[in-house]
PDB file of C-alpha atoms and ligand atoms in Angstrom:
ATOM      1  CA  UNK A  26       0.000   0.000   0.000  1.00  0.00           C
ATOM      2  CA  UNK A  27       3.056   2.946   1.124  1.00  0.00           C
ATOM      3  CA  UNK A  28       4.341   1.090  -2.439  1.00  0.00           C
ATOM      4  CA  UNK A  29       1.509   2.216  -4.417  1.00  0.00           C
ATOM      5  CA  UNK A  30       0.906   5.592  -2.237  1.00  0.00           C
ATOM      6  CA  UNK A  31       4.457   6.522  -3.207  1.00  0.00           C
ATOM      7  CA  UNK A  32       4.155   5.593  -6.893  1.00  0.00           C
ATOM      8  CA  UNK A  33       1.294   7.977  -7.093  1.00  0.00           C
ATOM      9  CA  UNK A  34       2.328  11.119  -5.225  1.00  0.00           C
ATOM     10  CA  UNK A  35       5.505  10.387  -7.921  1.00  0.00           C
ATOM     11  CA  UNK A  36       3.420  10.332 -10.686  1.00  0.00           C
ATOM     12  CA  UNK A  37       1.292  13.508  -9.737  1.00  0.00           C
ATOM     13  CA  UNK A  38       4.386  15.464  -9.193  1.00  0.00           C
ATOM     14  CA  UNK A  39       5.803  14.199 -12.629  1.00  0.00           C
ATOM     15  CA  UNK A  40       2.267  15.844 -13.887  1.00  0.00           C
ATOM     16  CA  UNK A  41       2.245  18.591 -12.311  1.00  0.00           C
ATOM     17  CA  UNK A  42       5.552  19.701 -13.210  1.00  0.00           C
ATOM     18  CA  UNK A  43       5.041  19.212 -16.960  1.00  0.00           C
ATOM     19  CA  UNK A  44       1.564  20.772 -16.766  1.00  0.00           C
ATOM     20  CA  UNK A  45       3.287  23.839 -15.057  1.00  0.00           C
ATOM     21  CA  UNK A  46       5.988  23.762 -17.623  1.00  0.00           C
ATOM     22  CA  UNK A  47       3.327  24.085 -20.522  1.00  0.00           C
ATOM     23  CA  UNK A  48       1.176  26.561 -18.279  1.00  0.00           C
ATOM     24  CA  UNK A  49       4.601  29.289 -18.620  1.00  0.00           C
ATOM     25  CA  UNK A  50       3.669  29.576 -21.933  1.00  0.00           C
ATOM     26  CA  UNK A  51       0.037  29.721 -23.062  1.00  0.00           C
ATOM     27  CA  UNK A  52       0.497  30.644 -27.055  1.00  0.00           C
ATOM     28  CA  UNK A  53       0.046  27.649 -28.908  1.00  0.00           C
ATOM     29  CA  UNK A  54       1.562  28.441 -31.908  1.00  0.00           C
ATOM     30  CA  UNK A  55       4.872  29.306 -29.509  1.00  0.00           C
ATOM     31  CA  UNK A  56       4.419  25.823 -28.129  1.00  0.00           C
ATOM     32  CA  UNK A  57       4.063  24.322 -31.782  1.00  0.00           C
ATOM     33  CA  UNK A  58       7.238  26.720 -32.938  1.00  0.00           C
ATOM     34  CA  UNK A  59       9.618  25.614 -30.132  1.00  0.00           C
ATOM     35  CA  UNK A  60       8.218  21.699 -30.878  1.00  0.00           C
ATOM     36  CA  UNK A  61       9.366  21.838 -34.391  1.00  0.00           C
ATOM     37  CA  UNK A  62      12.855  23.418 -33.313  1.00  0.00           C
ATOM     38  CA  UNK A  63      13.387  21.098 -30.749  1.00  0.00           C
ATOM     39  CA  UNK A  64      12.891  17.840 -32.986  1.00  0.00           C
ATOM     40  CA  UNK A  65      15.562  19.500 -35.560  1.00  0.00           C
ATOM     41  CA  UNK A  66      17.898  20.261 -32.255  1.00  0.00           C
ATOM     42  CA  UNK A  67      17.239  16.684 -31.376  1.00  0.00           C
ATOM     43  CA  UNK A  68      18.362  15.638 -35.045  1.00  0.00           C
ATOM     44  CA  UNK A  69      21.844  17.788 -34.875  1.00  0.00           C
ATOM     45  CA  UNK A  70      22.490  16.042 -31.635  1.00  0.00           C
ATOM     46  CA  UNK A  71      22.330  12.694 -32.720  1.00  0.00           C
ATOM     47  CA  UNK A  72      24.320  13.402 -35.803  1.00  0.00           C
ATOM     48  CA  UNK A  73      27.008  15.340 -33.440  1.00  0.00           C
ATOM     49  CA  UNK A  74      27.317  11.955 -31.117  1.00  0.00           C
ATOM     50  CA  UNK A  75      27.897   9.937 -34.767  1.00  0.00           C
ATOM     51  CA  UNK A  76      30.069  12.154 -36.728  1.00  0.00           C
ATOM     52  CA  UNK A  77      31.893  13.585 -33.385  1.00  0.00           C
ATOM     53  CA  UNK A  78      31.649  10.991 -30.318  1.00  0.00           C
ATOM     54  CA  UNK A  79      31.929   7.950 -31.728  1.00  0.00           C
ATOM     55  CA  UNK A  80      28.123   6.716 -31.578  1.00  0.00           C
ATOM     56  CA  UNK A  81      28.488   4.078 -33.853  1.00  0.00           C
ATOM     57  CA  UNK A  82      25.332   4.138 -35.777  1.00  0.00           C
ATOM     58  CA  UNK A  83      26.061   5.524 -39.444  1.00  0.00           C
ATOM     59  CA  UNK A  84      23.544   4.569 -41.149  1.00  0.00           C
ATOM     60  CA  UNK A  85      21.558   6.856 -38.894  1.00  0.00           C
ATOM     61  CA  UNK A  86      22.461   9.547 -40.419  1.00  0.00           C
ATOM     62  CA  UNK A  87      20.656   9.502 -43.622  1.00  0.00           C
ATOM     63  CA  UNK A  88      17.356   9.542 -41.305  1.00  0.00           C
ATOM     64  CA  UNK A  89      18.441  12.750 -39.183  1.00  0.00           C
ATOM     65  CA  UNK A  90      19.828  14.984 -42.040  1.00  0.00           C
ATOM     66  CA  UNK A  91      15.912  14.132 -43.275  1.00  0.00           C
ATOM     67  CA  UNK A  92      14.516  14.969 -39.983  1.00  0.00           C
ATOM     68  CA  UNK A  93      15.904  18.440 -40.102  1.00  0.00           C
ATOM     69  CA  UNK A  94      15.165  18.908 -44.169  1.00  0.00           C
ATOM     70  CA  UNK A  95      11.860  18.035 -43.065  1.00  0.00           C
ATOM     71  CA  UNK A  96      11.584  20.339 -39.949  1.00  0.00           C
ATOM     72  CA  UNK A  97      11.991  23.502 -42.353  1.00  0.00           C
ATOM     73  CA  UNK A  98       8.979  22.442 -43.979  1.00  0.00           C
ATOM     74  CA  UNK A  99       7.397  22.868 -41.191  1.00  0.00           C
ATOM     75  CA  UNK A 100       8.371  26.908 -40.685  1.00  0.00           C
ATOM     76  CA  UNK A 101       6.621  28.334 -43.092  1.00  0.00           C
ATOM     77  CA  UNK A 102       3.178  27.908 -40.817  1.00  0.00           C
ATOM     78  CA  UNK A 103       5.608  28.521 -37.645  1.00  0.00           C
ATOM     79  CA  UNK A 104       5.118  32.348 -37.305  1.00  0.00           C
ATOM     80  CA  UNK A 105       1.158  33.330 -38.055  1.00  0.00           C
ATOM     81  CA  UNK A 106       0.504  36.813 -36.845  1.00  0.00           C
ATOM     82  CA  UNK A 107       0.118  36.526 -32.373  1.00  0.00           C
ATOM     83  CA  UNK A 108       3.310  34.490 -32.249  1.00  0.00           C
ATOM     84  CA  UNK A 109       5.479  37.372 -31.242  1.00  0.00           C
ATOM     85  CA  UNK A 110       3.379  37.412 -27.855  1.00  0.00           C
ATOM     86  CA  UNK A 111       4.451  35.235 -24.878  1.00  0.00           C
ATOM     87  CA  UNK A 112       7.569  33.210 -24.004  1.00  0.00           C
ATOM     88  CA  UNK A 113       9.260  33.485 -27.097  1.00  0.00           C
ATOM     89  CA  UNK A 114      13.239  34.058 -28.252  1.00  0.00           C
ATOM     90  CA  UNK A 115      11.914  35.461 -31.558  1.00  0.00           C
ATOM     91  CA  UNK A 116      12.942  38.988 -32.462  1.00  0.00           C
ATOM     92  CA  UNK A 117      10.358  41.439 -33.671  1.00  0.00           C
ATOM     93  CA  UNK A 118      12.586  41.934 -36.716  1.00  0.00           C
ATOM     94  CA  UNK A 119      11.106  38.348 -38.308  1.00  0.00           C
ATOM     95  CA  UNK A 120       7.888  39.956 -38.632  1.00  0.00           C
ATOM     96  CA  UNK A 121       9.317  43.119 -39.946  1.00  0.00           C
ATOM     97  CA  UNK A 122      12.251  41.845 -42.449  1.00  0.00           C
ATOM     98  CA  UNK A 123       9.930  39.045 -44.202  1.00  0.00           C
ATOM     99  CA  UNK A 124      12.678  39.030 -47.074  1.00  0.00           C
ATOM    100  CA  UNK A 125      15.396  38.846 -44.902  1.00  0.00           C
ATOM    101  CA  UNK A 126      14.046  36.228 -42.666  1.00  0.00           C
ATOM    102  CA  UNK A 127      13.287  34.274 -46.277  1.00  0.00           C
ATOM    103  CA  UNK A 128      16.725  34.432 -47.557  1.00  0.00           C
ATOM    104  CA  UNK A 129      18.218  32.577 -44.287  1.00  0.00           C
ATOM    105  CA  UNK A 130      15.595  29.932 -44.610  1.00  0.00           C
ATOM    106  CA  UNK A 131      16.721  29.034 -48.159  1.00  0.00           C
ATOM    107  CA  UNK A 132      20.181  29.177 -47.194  1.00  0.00           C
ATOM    108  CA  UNK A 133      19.190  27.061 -44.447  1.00  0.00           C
ATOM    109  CA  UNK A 134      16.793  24.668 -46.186  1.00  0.00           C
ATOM    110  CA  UNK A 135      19.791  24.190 -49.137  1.00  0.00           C
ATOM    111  CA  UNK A 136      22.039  23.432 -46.548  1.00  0.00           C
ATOM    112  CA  UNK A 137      19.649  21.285 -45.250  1.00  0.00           C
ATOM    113  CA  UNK A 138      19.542  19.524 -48.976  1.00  0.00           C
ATOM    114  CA  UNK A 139      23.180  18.972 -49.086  1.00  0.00           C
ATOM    115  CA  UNK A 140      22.844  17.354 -46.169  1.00  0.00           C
ATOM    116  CA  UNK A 141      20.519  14.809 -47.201  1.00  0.00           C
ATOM    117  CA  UNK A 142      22.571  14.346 -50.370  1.00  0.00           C
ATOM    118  CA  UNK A 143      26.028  13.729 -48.018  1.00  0.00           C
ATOM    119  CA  UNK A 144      24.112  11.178 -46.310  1.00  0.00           C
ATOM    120  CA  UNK A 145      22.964   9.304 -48.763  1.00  0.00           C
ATOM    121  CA  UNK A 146      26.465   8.116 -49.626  1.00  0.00           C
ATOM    122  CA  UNK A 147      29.723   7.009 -47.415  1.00  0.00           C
ATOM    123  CA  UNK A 148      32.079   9.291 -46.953  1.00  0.00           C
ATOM    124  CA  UNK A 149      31.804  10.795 -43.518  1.00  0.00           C
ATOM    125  CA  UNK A 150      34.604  13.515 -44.185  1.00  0.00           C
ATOM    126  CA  UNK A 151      31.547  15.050 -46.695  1.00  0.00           C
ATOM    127  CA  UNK A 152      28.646  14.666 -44.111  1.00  0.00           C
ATOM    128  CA  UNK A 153      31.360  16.505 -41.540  1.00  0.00           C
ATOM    129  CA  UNK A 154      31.310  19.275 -43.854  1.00  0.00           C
ATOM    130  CA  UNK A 155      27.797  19.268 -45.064  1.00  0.00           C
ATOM    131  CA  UNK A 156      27.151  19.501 -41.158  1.00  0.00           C
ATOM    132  CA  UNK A 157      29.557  22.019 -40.236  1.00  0.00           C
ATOM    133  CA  UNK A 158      27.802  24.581 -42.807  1.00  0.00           C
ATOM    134  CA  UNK A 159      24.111  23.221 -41.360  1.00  0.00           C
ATOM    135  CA  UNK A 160      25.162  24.981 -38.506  1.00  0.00           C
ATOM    136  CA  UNK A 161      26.706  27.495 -40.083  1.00  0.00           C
ATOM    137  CA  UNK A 162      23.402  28.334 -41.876  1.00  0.00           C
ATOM    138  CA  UNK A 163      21.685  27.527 -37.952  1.00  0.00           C
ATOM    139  CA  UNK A 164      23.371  30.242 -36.210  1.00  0.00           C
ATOM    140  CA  UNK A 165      23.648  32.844 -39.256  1.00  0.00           C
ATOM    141  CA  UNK A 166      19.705  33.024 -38.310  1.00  0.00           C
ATOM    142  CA  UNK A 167      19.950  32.617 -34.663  1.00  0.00           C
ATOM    143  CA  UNK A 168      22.352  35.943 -35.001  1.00  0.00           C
ATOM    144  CA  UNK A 169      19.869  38.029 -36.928  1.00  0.00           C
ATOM    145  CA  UNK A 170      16.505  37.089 -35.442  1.00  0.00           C
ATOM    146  CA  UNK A 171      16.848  35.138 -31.920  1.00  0.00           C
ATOM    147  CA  UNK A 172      17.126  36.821 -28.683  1.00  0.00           C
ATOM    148  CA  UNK A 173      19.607  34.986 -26.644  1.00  0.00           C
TER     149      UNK A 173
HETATM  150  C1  ASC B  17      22.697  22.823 -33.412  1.00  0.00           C
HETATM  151  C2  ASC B  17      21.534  23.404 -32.834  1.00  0.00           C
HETATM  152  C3  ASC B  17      21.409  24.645 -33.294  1.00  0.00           C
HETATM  153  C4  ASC B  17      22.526  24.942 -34.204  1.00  0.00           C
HETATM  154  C5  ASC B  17      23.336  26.105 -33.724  1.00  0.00           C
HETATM  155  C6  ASC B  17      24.510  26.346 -34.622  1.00  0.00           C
HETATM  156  O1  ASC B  17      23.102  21.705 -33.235  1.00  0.00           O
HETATM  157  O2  ASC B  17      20.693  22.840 -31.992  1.00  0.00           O
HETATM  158  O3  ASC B  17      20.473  25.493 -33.011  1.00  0.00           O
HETATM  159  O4  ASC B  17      23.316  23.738 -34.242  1.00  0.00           O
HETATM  160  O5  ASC B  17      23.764  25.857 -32.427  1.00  0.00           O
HETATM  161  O6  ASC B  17      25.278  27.384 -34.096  1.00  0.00           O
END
């Protein structure tokens, strides 16, 4: 019985924490925005513990570079009008420099593409590189239009 009393109050607090987590920010497309990032995060990771660490799962690496190719497709719905208000990095400057902000997602989303096309073959000195300018093309955008 303490067995299963514990177990719950453990599982309540697990709850409540990740309900209070979401409850900091209460702008869904935010919460959607920061999802997407997070999964393409999540993808340079695991290709960082391959190409860098010694994780020795290469032919992983085909399905990440796709992750993230497939994460930009997901931006152009990431920003509707609201999304500058509430818990958000963004800089007001996305919503105001629409050309600019478009010009660092193509570089992005054809870095993104050579990506895909390194890992589709062997040679890991090629995905280093075609990784190395990912992040390049990553932080060229962070610079401009997140708030650190
Ligand atoms: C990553 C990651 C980013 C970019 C950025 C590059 O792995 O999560 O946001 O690379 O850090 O500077």
């Amino acid at each position: 019985m303490k067995k299963i009393i514990l177990a719950l109050a453990v599982a309540s607090v697990t709850a409540v924490s990740a309900l209070s987590a979401l409850a900091e920010e209460s702008n869904p497309a935010i919460v959607h925005r920061q999802g997407i990032y997070k999964t393409m995060a999540g993808h340079m990771t695991a290709m960082k513990s391959i190409l860098f660490l010694g994780f020795e799962a290469p032919a992983d690496l085909a399905f990440h570079a796709q992750g993230i190719l497939d994460g930009f497709g997901h931006m152009g719905n990431a920003y509707p009008p609201g999304s500058d208000k509430g818990e958000t990095k963004a800089k007001p400057e996305i919503w105001t420099q629409p050309d600019k902000v478009k010009q660092r997602a193509m570089d992005a989303v054809g870095a993104a593409k050579a990506l895909v096309a390194a890992t589709a073959g062997t040679d890991k000195g090629a995905t280093i590189a075609a990784f190395k300018s990912m992040g390049e093309k990553c932080k060229a955008c962070h610079d401009d239009f997140r708030k650190e």
